[in-house]
């Protein structure tokens, strides 16, 4: 039996990539998982695939930048499964450009989707968790939020902000049995990084001490740790990066 039997988990942006792997890993531990994404086609496909593997899965469309959409998702989860034990704020985008060339639109889109979203989604969920007097919140940050990165001033600022949010929510809710931690992935093989092209991918990979890009499952395993029954770790940021600390 897995460590998360009967736990209800919401994973935002879980139609594909890291979010999908997180959903799968939580299901393998016995959790019931909400597949939530802005892309309804991805939800239908992922929900069907994970259900066919025997998982208890609920697909709910949700745009994490829109409060009404978030409230509707949380209401659907509560009316279906009655509780929320685990929230993974995973949905995210990139709009890369060097500082001087970055437009206000690029800046704002990334701040809205990668940072403000966590504020908006965590609010209704932490209310439910407070009543339960237990919960696990895991935010998917990035090594870029810790160290910075060329061409990603918007993304670095959003992910650094997400780390600040993580540490503060951890303090404010510790007494209610709710932990809040962040996983900061390094260079992980998903559609987001494939978009960078072969040349950049091989240049970055050369610098990784472990000699390979991370897999979505490498990140999912760290999330499973924070989602688990151990309750004395909170406000932590775990870099999962194959040893590449830049
Ligand atoms: N891939 C990497 O190397 C890497 C590194 C560090 C951090 N991360 C972070 O991991 C998370 C997942 O990234 P990924 O690589 O799997 O990306 P991805 O693009 O493969 O998946 C992101 C998912 O989020 C969804 N999404 C986008 N905007 C949304 C919105 N407004 N509302 C709801 N869902 C939305 C997309 O539809 C997609 O399914 C992101 O937060 C990303 O910043 C990724």
PDB file of C-alpha atoms and ligand atoms in Angstrom:
ATOM      1  CA  UNK A   1       0.000   0.000   0.000  1.00  0.00           C
ATOM      2  CA  UNK A   2       1.288   3.469  -0.862  1.00  0.00           C
ATOM      3  CA  UNK A   3       1.859   6.256   1.627  1.00  0.00           C
ATOM      4  CA  UNK A   4      -0.941   8.435   0.193  1.00  0.00           C
ATOM      5  CA  UNK A   5      -3.953   6.115   0.214  1.00  0.00           C
ATOM      6  CA  UNK A   6      -7.247   8.085   0.416  1.00  0.00           C
ATOM      7  CA  UNK A   7      -5.460  11.435   0.044  1.00  0.00           C
ATOM      8  CA  UNK A   8      -6.923  13.890  -2.473  1.00  0.00           C
ATOM      9  CA  UNK A   9      -4.386  15.801  -4.581  1.00  0.00           C
ATOM     10  CA  UNK A  10      -4.770  18.691  -7.021  1.00  0.00           C
ATOM     11  CA  UNK A  11      -1.950  19.159  -9.553  1.00  0.00           C
ATOM     12  CA  UNK A  12      -2.215  22.292 -11.710  1.00  0.00           C
ATOM     13  CA  UNK A  13      -0.900  22.109 -15.279  1.00  0.00           C
ATOM     14  CA  UNK A  14      -0.945  18.299 -15.133  1.00  0.00           C
ATOM     15  CA  UNK A  15      -2.111  17.702 -18.709  1.00  0.00           C
ATOM     16  CA  UNK A  16       1.483  16.989 -19.738  1.00  0.00           C
ATOM     17  CA  UNK A  17       5.144  17.262 -18.727  1.00  0.00           C
ATOM     18  CA  UNK A  18       6.255  17.476 -15.103  1.00  0.00           C
ATOM     19  CA  UNK A  19       2.692  17.938 -13.805  1.00  0.00           C
ATOM     20  CA  UNK A  20       1.529  14.749 -15.467  1.00  0.00           C
ATOM     21  CA  UNK A  21       4.456  12.786 -13.988  1.00  0.00           C
ATOM     22  CA  UNK A  22       3.683  14.226 -10.549  1.00  0.00           C
ATOM     23  CA  UNK A  23       0.049  13.114 -10.931  1.00  0.00           C
ATOM     24  CA  UNK A  24       1.195   9.623 -11.934  1.00  0.00           C
ATOM     25  CA  UNK A  25       3.611   9.332  -8.995  1.00  0.00           C
ATOM     26  CA  UNK A  26       0.921  10.454  -6.519  1.00  0.00           C
ATOM     27  CA  UNK A  27      -1.500   7.908  -8.029  1.00  0.00           C
ATOM     28  CA  UNK A  28       1.138   5.191  -7.607  1.00  0.00           C
ATOM     29  CA  UNK A  29       1.229   6.053  -3.894  1.00  0.00           C
ATOM     30  CA  UNK A  30      -2.545   5.520  -3.707  1.00  0.00           C
ATOM     31  CA  UNK A  31      -3.757   9.141  -3.890  1.00  0.00           C
ATOM     32  CA  UNK A  32      -6.859  10.306  -5.794  1.00  0.00           C
ATOM     33  CA  UNK A  33      -5.661  12.948  -8.247  1.00  0.00           C
ATOM     34  CA  UNK A  34      -7.271  15.947  -9.938  1.00  0.00           C
ATOM     35  CA  UNK A  35      -5.835  16.496 -13.424  1.00  0.00           C
ATOM     36  CA  UNK A  36      -6.206  20.207 -13.952  1.00  0.00           C
ATOM     37  CA  UNK A  37      -5.014  22.215 -16.951  1.00  0.00           C
ATOM     38  CA  UNK A  38      -5.930  25.131 -19.210  1.00  0.00           C
ATOM     39  CA  UNK A  39      -5.811  22.753 -22.184  1.00  0.00           C
ATOM     40  CA  UNK A  40      -8.972  20.604 -22.217  1.00  0.00           C
ATOM     41  CA  UNK A  41      -7.688  18.206 -24.897  1.00  0.00           C
ATOM     42  CA  UNK A  42      -4.699  17.357 -22.712  1.00  0.00           C
ATOM     43  CA  UNK A  43      -7.009  16.787 -19.735  1.00  0.00           C
ATOM     44  CA  UNK A  44      -9.207  14.362 -21.688  1.00  0.00           C
ATOM     45  CA  UNK A  45      -6.199  12.425 -22.991  1.00  0.00           C
ATOM     46  CA  UNK A  46      -4.248  12.302 -19.704  1.00  0.00           C
ATOM     47  CA  UNK A  47      -7.330  11.507 -17.604  1.00  0.00           C
ATOM     48  CA  UNK A  48      -8.226   8.603 -19.910  1.00  0.00           C
ATOM     49  CA  UNK A  49      -4.669   7.231 -19.910  1.00  0.00           C
ATOM     50  CA  UNK A  50      -4.211   7.405 -16.138  1.00  0.00           C
ATOM     51  CA  UNK A  51      -7.699   5.991 -15.476  1.00  0.00           C
ATOM     52  CA  UNK A  52      -6.928   3.032 -17.749  1.00  0.00           C
ATOM     53  CA  UNK A  53      -3.899   2.308 -15.527  1.00  0.00           C
ATOM     54  CA  UNK A  54      -6.324   1.951 -12.605  1.00  0.00           C
ATOM     55  CA  UNK A  55      -5.955   5.411 -11.034  1.00  0.00           C
ATOM     56  CA  UNK A  56      -8.739   7.383  -9.313  1.00  0.00           C
ATOM     57  CA  UNK A  57      -8.588  10.467 -11.503  1.00  0.00           C
ATOM     58  CA  UNK A  58     -10.804  13.534 -11.906  1.00  0.00           C
ATOM     59  CA  UNK A  59     -10.235  15.852 -14.875  1.00  0.00           C
ATOM     60  CA  UNK A  60     -11.152  19.508 -14.252  1.00  0.00           C
ATOM     61  CA  UNK A  61     -10.375  22.410 -16.597  1.00  0.00           C
ATOM     62  CA  UNK A  62      -8.790  25.364 -14.832  1.00  0.00           C
ATOM     63  CA  UNK A  63      -6.914  28.455 -15.921  1.00  0.00           C
ATOM     64  CA  UNK A  64      -4.713  29.340 -12.932  1.00  0.00           C
ATOM     65  CA  UNK A  65      -4.682  33.031 -13.849  1.00  0.00           C
ATOM     66  CA  UNK A  66      -8.483  33.389 -13.433  1.00  0.00           C
ATOM     67  CA  UNK A  67      -9.963  33.382  -9.903  1.00  0.00           C
ATOM     68  CA  UNK A  68     -13.469  32.283 -11.045  1.00  0.00           C
ATOM     69  CA  UNK A  69     -11.980  29.300 -12.877  1.00  0.00           C
ATOM     70  CA  UNK A  70      -9.968  28.315  -9.771  1.00  0.00           C
ATOM     71  CA  UNK A  71     -12.986  28.642  -7.448  1.00  0.00           C
ATOM     72  CA  UNK A  72     -15.029  26.471  -9.802  1.00  0.00           C
ATOM     73  CA  UNK A  73     -12.330  23.787  -9.810  1.00  0.00           C
ATOM     74  CA  UNK A  74     -12.033  23.733  -6.003  1.00  0.00           C
ATOM     75  CA  UNK A  75     -15.853  23.550  -5.670  1.00  0.00           C
ATOM     76  CA  UNK A  76     -15.926  20.606  -8.109  1.00  0.00           C
ATOM     77  CA  UNK A  77     -13.225  18.767  -6.149  1.00  0.00           C
ATOM     78  CA  UNK A  78     -14.965  19.333  -2.816  1.00  0.00           C
ATOM     79  CA  UNK A  79     -18.385  18.267  -4.157  1.00  0.00           C
ATOM     80  CA  UNK A  80     -16.835  15.120  -5.698  1.00  0.00           C
ATOM     81  CA  UNK A  81     -14.251  14.000  -3.139  1.00  0.00           C
ATOM     82  CA  UNK A  82     -15.009  16.186  -0.088  1.00  0.00           C
ATOM     83  CA  UNK A  83     -11.452  17.255   0.797  1.00  0.00           C
ATOM     84  CA  UNK A  84      -8.051  18.412  -0.476  1.00  0.00           C
ATOM     85  CA  UNK A  85      -4.929  16.985   1.164  1.00  0.00           C
ATOM     86  CA  UNK A  86      -2.233  17.882  -1.363  1.00  0.00           C
ATOM     87  CA  UNK A  87      -1.887  20.888  -3.672  1.00  0.00           C
ATOM     88  CA  UNK A  88       0.875  21.039  -6.269  1.00  0.00           C
ATOM     89  CA  UNK A  89       1.204  24.471  -7.895  1.00  0.00           C
ATOM     90  CA  UNK A  90       2.908  23.316 -11.090  1.00  0.00           C
ATOM     91  CA  UNK A  91       1.367  25.214 -14.050  1.00  0.00           C
ATOM     92  CA  UNK A  92       3.925  27.494 -15.637  1.00  0.00           C
ATOM     93  CA  UNK A  93       5.106  29.112 -18.870  1.00  0.00           C
ATOM     94  CA  UNK A  94       8.215  30.765 -20.289  1.00  0.00           C
ATOM     95  CA  UNK A  95       8.414  33.933 -22.423  1.00  0.00           C
ATOM     96  CA  UNK A  96      12.190  34.354 -22.711  1.00  0.00           C
ATOM     97  CA  UNK A  97      14.030  37.489 -23.858  1.00  0.00           C
ATOM     98  CA  UNK A  98      17.101  39.411 -22.751  1.00  0.00           C
ATOM     99  CA  UNK A  99      16.295  42.127 -20.200  1.00  0.00           C
ATOM    100  CA  UNK A 100      16.390  45.110 -22.604  1.00  0.00           C
ATOM    101  CA  UNK A 101      14.262  43.306 -25.192  1.00  0.00           C
ATOM    102  CA  UNK A 102      11.655  41.946 -22.815  1.00  0.00           C
ATOM    103  CA  UNK A 103       8.218  43.474 -23.340  1.00  0.00           C
ATOM    104  CA  UNK A 104       5.803  44.314 -20.527  1.00  0.00           C
ATOM    105  CA  UNK A 105       3.471  41.652 -21.967  1.00  0.00           C
ATOM    106  CA  UNK A 106       6.167  38.974 -21.662  1.00  0.00           C
ATOM    107  CA  UNK A 107       6.948  40.129 -18.114  1.00  0.00           C
ATOM    108  CA  UNK A 108       3.307  40.193 -17.011  1.00  0.00           C
ATOM    109  CA  UNK A 109       2.280  36.878 -18.598  1.00  0.00           C
ATOM    110  CA  UNK A 110       5.004  35.031 -16.705  1.00  0.00           C
ATOM    111  CA  UNK A 111       4.360  36.807 -13.394  1.00  0.00           C
ATOM    112  CA  UNK A 112       0.612  36.075 -13.724  1.00  0.00           C
ATOM    113  CA  UNK A 113       0.959  32.402 -14.683  1.00  0.00           C
ATOM    114  CA  UNK A 114       3.957  31.403 -12.545  1.00  0.00           C
ATOM    115  CA  UNK A 115       3.555  33.541  -9.406  1.00  0.00           C
ATOM    116  CA  UNK A 116       0.169  35.228  -8.936  1.00  0.00           C
ATOM    117  CA  UNK A 117      -1.454  31.903  -9.838  1.00  0.00           C
ATOM    118  CA  UNK A 118       0.010  30.258  -6.714  1.00  0.00           C
ATOM    119  CA  UNK A 119      -1.423  33.073  -4.564  1.00  0.00           C
ATOM    120  CA  UNK A 120      -4.848  32.625  -6.189  1.00  0.00           C
ATOM    121  CA  UNK A 121      -4.971  28.810  -6.118  1.00  0.00           C
ATOM    122  CA  UNK A 122      -3.523  28.407  -2.629  1.00  0.00           C
ATOM    123  CA  UNK A 123      -6.110  30.778  -1.061  1.00  0.00           C
ATOM    124  CA  UNK A 124      -9.276  28.634  -1.416  1.00  0.00           C
ATOM    125  CA  UNK A 125      -7.324  25.390  -0.925  1.00  0.00           C
ATOM    126  CA  UNK A 126      -5.556  26.440   2.286  1.00  0.00           C
ATOM    127  CA  UNK A 127      -8.975  27.398   3.669  1.00  0.00           C
ATOM    128  CA  UNK A 128     -10.125  23.786   3.188  1.00  0.00           C
ATOM    129  CA  UNK A 129      -6.854  22.431   4.616  1.00  0.00           C
ATOM    130  CA  UNK A 130      -7.134  24.719   7.659  1.00  0.00           C
ATOM    131  CA  UNK A 131     -10.527  23.199   8.518  1.00  0.00           C
ATOM    132  CA  UNK A 132      -9.002  19.715   8.108  1.00  0.00           C
ATOM    133  CA  UNK A 133      -6.004  20.845  10.192  1.00  0.00           C
ATOM    134  CA  UNK A 134      -3.691  19.078   7.743  1.00  0.00           C
ATOM    135  CA  UNK A 135      -2.334  19.601   4.262  1.00  0.00           C
ATOM    136  CA  UNK A 136       0.675  19.541   1.964  1.00  0.00           C
ATOM    137  CA  UNK A 137       1.391  22.396  -0.456  1.00  0.00           C
ATOM    138  CA  UNK A 138       4.222  21.918  -2.937  1.00  0.00           C
ATOM    139  CA  UNK A 139       5.232  24.707  -5.302  1.00  0.00           C
ATOM    140  CA  UNK A 140       7.219  23.952  -8.444  1.00  0.00           C
ATOM    141  CA  UNK A 141       9.824  26.713  -8.572  1.00  0.00           C
ATOM    142  CA  UNK A 142      13.078  26.543 -10.592  1.00  0.00           C
ATOM    143  CA  UNK A 143      16.832  26.737 -10.109  1.00  0.00           C
ATOM    144  CA  UNK A 144      16.438  29.944 -12.169  1.00  0.00           C
ATOM    145  CA  UNK A 145      14.531  31.438  -9.216  1.00  0.00           C
ATOM    146  CA  UNK A 146      17.483  30.687  -6.944  1.00  0.00           C
ATOM    147  CA  UNK A 147      20.426  31.584  -9.207  1.00  0.00           C
ATOM    148  CA  UNK A 148      18.984  33.718 -12.079  1.00  0.00           C
ATOM    149  CA  UNK A 149      19.423  32.900 -15.781  1.00  0.00           C
ATOM    150  CA  UNK A 150      20.226  34.789 -18.980  1.00  0.00           C
ATOM    151  CA  UNK A 151      17.078  35.699 -20.926  1.00  0.00           C
ATOM    152  CA  UNK A 152      14.713  34.817 -18.098  1.00  0.00           C
ATOM    153  CA  UNK A 153      14.347  37.912 -15.911  1.00  0.00           C
ATOM    154  CA  UNK A 154      10.543  37.476 -15.800  1.00  0.00           C
ATOM    155  CA  UNK A 155      10.768  33.754 -15.005  1.00  0.00           C
ATOM    156  CA  UNK A 156      13.536  34.224 -12.409  1.00  0.00           C
ATOM    157  CA  UNK A 157      11.556  36.955 -10.659  1.00  0.00           C
ATOM    158  CA  UNK A 158       8.373  34.851 -10.671  1.00  0.00           C
ATOM    159  CA  UNK A 159      10.111  31.732  -9.330  1.00  0.00           C
ATOM    160  CA  UNK A 160      12.044  33.702  -6.691  1.00  0.00           C
ATOM    161  CA  UNK A 161       8.696  35.217  -5.670  1.00  0.00           C
ATOM    162  CA  UNK A 162       7.213  31.728  -5.481  1.00  0.00           C
ATOM    163  CA  UNK A 163       9.998  30.733  -3.076  1.00  0.00           C
ATOM    164  CA  UNK A 164       9.164  33.751  -0.874  1.00  0.00           C
ATOM    165  CA  UNK A 165       5.484  32.774  -0.967  1.00  0.00           C
ATOM    166  CA  UNK A 166       6.438  29.190  -0.009  1.00  0.00           C
ATOM    167  CA  UNK A 167       8.438  30.282   3.046  1.00  0.00           C
ATOM    168  CA  UNK A 168       5.716  32.658   4.252  1.00  0.00           C
ATOM    169  CA  UNK A 169       2.795  30.245   3.811  1.00  0.00           C
ATOM    170  CA  UNK A 170       4.941  27.675   5.671  1.00  0.00           C
ATOM    171  CA  UNK A 171       5.262  30.035   8.650  1.00  0.00           C
ATOM    172  CA  UNK A 172       1.624  31.141   8.720  1.00  0.00           C
ATOM    173  CA  UNK A 173       0.142  27.613   8.503  1.00  0.00           C
ATOM    174  CA  UNK A 174       2.669  25.494  10.424  1.00  0.00           C
ATOM    175  CA  UNK A 175       0.512  25.513  13.549  1.00  0.00           C
ATOM    176  CA  UNK A 176      -2.412  24.054  11.573  1.00  0.00           C
ATOM    177  CA  UNK A 177      -0.583  20.955  10.395  1.00  0.00           C
ATOM    178  CA  UNK A 178      -0.066  22.336   6.888  1.00  0.00           C
ATOM    179  CA  UNK A 179       3.401  22.197   5.324  1.00  0.00           C
ATOM    180  CA  UNK A 180       4.491  24.272   2.322  1.00  0.00           C
ATOM    181  CA  UNK A 181       7.672  23.425   0.426  1.00  0.00           C
ATOM    182  CA  UNK A 182       9.146  24.078  -3.018  1.00  0.00           C
ATOM    183  CA  UNK A 183      10.856  21.825  -5.516  1.00  0.00           C
ATOM    184  CA  UNK A 184      13.248  23.707  -7.804  1.00  0.00           C
ATOM    185  CA  UNK A 185      13.908  21.678 -10.962  1.00  0.00           C
ATOM    186  CA  UNK A 186      17.057  22.187 -13.000  1.00  0.00           C
ATOM    187  CA  UNK A 187      17.038  21.301 -16.713  1.00  0.00           C
ATOM    188  CA  UNK A 188      14.225  18.806 -17.278  1.00  0.00           C
ATOM    189  CA  UNK A 189      13.273  17.063 -20.529  1.00  0.00           C
ATOM    190  CA  UNK A 190       9.761  18.376 -21.392  1.00  0.00           C
ATOM    191  CA  UNK A 191       8.085  20.355 -24.204  1.00  0.00           C
ATOM    192  CA  UNK A 192       9.160  23.541 -22.381  1.00  0.00           C
ATOM    193  CA  UNK A 193      12.880  22.742 -22.802  1.00  0.00           C
ATOM    194  CA  UNK A 194      12.549  20.933 -26.181  1.00  0.00           C
ATOM    195  CA  UNK A 195      11.419  24.323 -27.529  1.00  0.00           C
ATOM    196  CA  UNK A 196      14.967  25.633 -26.904  1.00  0.00           C
ATOM    197  CA  UNK A 197      16.360  23.497 -29.750  1.00  0.00           C
ATOM    198  CA  UNK A 198      19.131  20.868 -30.004  1.00  0.00           C
ATOM    199  CA  UNK A 199      22.101  23.247 -29.777  1.00  0.00           C
ATOM    200  CA  UNK A 200      21.122  24.907 -26.491  1.00  0.00           C
ATOM    201  CA  UNK A 201      19.996  21.576 -25.029  1.00  0.00           C
ATOM    202  CA  UNK A 202      23.380  19.916 -25.668  1.00  0.00           C
ATOM    203  CA  UNK A 203      25.317  22.989 -24.413  1.00  0.00           C
ATOM    204  CA  UNK A 204      23.420  22.994 -21.101  1.00  0.00           C
ATOM    205  CA  UNK A 205      23.521  19.205 -20.757  1.00  0.00           C
ATOM    206  CA  UNK A 206      27.342  19.245 -21.064  1.00  0.00           C
ATOM    207  CA  UNK A 207      27.485  21.336 -17.882  1.00  0.00           C
ATOM    208  CA  UNK A 208      25.316  18.987 -15.793  1.00  0.00           C
ATOM    209  CA  UNK A 209      27.593  16.974 -13.447  1.00  0.00           C
ATOM    210  CA  UNK A 210      25.326  13.918 -13.763  1.00  0.00           C
ATOM    211  CA  UNK A 211      25.663  14.170 -17.558  1.00  0.00           C
ATOM    212  CA  UNK A 212      21.977  14.125 -18.466  1.00  0.00           C
ATOM    213  CA  UNK A 213      18.840  16.257 -18.389  1.00  0.00           C
ATOM    214  CA  UNK A 214      16.423  15.455 -15.574  1.00  0.00           C
ATOM    215  CA  UNK A 215      13.256  13.510 -16.278  1.00  0.00           C
ATOM    216  CA  UNK A 216       9.781  14.623 -15.149  1.00  0.00           C
ATOM    217  CA  UNK A 217       9.810  11.601 -12.836  1.00  0.00           C
ATOM    218  CA  UNK A 218      12.972  12.908 -11.088  1.00  0.00           C
ATOM    219  CA  UNK A 219      10.860  15.904 -10.031  1.00  0.00           C
ATOM    220  CA  UNK A 220       7.822  13.775  -9.191  1.00  0.00           C
ATOM    221  CA  UNK A 221       9.845  11.711  -6.685  1.00  0.00           C
ATOM    222  CA  UNK A 222      10.798  14.868  -4.761  1.00  0.00           C
ATOM    223  CA  UNK A 223       7.144  15.961  -4.733  1.00  0.00           C
ATOM    224  CA  UNK A 224       6.096  12.557  -3.342  1.00  0.00           C
ATOM    225  CA  UNK A 225       8.529  13.099  -0.445  1.00  0.00           C
ATOM    226  CA  UNK A 226       7.014  16.495   0.461  1.00  0.00           C
ATOM    227  CA  UNK A 227       3.462  15.126   0.001  1.00  0.00           C
ATOM    228  CA  UNK A 228       4.106  12.238   2.375  1.00  0.00           C
ATOM    229  CA  UNK A 229       3.216  11.731   6.015  1.00  0.00           C
ATOM    230  CA  UNK A 230       6.467  13.240   7.401  1.00  0.00           C
ATOM    231  CA  UNK A 231       5.392  16.634   8.749  1.00  0.00           C
ATOM    232  CA  UNK A 232       8.521  18.254  10.215  1.00  0.00           C
ATOM    233  CA  UNK A 233       9.925  19.749   6.983  1.00  0.00           C
ATOM    234  CA  UNK A 234       8.376  23.053   5.913  1.00  0.00           C
ATOM    235  CA  UNK A 235       9.517  26.228   4.125  1.00  0.00           C
ATOM    236  CA  UNK A 236      12.194  24.200   2.337  1.00  0.00           C
ATOM    237  CA  UNK A 237      13.435  24.556  -1.259  1.00  0.00           C
ATOM    238  CA  UNK A 238      14.833  21.356  -2.750  1.00  0.00           C
ATOM    239  CA  UNK A 239      16.892  21.757  -5.928  1.00  0.00           C
ATOM    240  CA  UNK A 240      16.592  18.705  -8.193  1.00  0.00           C
ATOM    241  CA  UNK A 241      19.214  19.495 -10.783  1.00  0.00           C
ATOM    242  CA  UNK A 242      21.738  16.677 -11.341  1.00  0.00           C
ATOM    243  CA  UNK A 243      24.331  18.747  -9.444  1.00  0.00           C
ATOM    244  CA  UNK A 244      24.151  21.890 -11.637  1.00  0.00           C
ATOM    245  CA  UNK A 245      24.011  24.774  -9.136  1.00  0.00           C
ATOM    246  CA  UNK A 246      24.021  27.769 -11.511  1.00  0.00           C
TER     247      UNK A 246
HETATM  248  N1  LIG B   1      11.162  21.761 -17.897  1.00  0.00           N
HETATM  249  C1  LIG B   1      12.069  22.323 -17.115  1.00  0.00           C
HETATM  250  O1  LIG B   1      13.286  22.229 -17.364  1.00  0.00           O
HETATM  251  C2  LIG B   1      11.663  23.080 -15.891  1.00  0.00           C
HETATM  252  C3  LIG B   1      12.676  23.587 -15.056  1.00  0.00           C
HETATM  253  C4  LIG B   1      12.341  24.283 -13.904  1.00  0.00           C
HETATM  254  C5  LIG B   1      11.007  24.478 -13.591  1.00  0.00           C
HETATM  255  N2  LIG B   1      10.036  24.002 -14.401  1.00  0.00           N
HETATM  256  C6  LIG B   1       8.647  24.251 -14.010  1.00  0.00           C
HETATM  257  O2  LIG B   1       7.910  23.044 -13.969  1.00  0.00           O
HETATM  258  C7  LIG B   1       6.532  23.320 -14.255  1.00  0.00           C
HETATM  259  C8  LIG B   1       6.054  22.402 -15.381  1.00  0.00           C
HETATM  260  O3  LIG B   1       6.845  22.645 -16.530  1.00  0.00           O
HETATM  261  P1  LIG B   1       6.918  21.637 -17.782  1.00  0.00           P
HETATM  262  O4  LIG B   1       8.322  21.616 -18.223  1.00  0.00           O
HETATM  263  O5  LIG B   1       6.202  20.387 -17.471  1.00  0.00           O
HETATM  264  O6  LIG B   1       6.096  22.514 -18.854  1.00  0.00           O
HETATM  265  P2  LIG B   1       5.019  22.089 -19.951  1.00  0.00           P
HETATM  266  O7  LIG B   1       4.891  23.273 -20.832  1.00  0.00           O
HETATM  267  O8  LIG B   1       5.348  20.765 -20.563  1.00  0.00           O
HETATM  268  O9  LIG B   1       3.671  21.885 -19.092  1.00  0.00           O
HETATM  269  C9  LIG B   1       3.036  22.969 -18.474  1.00  0.00           C
HETATM  270  C10 LIG B   1       1.549  22.675 -18.370  1.00  0.00           C
HETATM  271  O10 LIG B   1       0.927  23.812 -17.745  1.00  0.00           O
HETATM  272  C11 LIG B   1      -0.256  24.122 -18.477  1.00  0.00           C
HETATM  273  N3  LIG B   1      -0.588  25.543 -18.324  1.00  0.00           N
HETATM  274  C12 LIG B   1       0.014  26.609 -18.906  1.00  0.00           C
HETATM  275  N4  LIG B   1      -0.615  27.752 -18.565  1.00  0.00           N
HETATM  276  C13 LIG B   1      -1.643  27.407 -17.738  1.00  0.00           C
HETATM  277  C14 LIG B   1      -2.656  28.130 -17.067  1.00  0.00           C
HETATM  278  N5  LIG B   1      -2.768  29.455 -17.186  1.00  0.00           N
HETATM  279  N6  LIG B   1      -3.540  27.433 -16.296  1.00  0.00           N
HETATM  280  C15 LIG B   1      -3.456  26.092 -16.176  1.00  0.00           C
HETATM  281  N7  LIG B   1      -2.523  25.350 -16.798  1.00  0.00           N
HETATM  282  C16 LIG B   1      -1.625  26.002 -17.575  1.00  0.00           C
HETATM  283  C17 LIG B   1       0.038  23.747 -19.917  1.00  0.00           C
HETATM  284  O11 LIG B   1      -1.140  23.542 -20.678  1.00  0.00           O
HETATM  285  C18 LIG B   1       0.868  22.469 -19.732  1.00  0.00           C
HETATM  286  O12 LIG B   1       0.070  21.313 -19.717  1.00  0.00           O
HETATM  287  C19 LIG B   1       6.471  24.812 -14.606  1.00  0.00           C
HETATM  288  O13 LIG B   1       6.095  25.559 -13.462  1.00  0.00           O
HETATM  289  C20 LIG B   1       7.896  25.143 -14.976  1.00  0.00           C
HETATM  290  O14 LIG B   1       8.204  26.499 -14.783  1.00  0.00           O
HETATM  291  C21 LIG B   1      10.330  23.302 -15.556  1.00  0.00           C
END
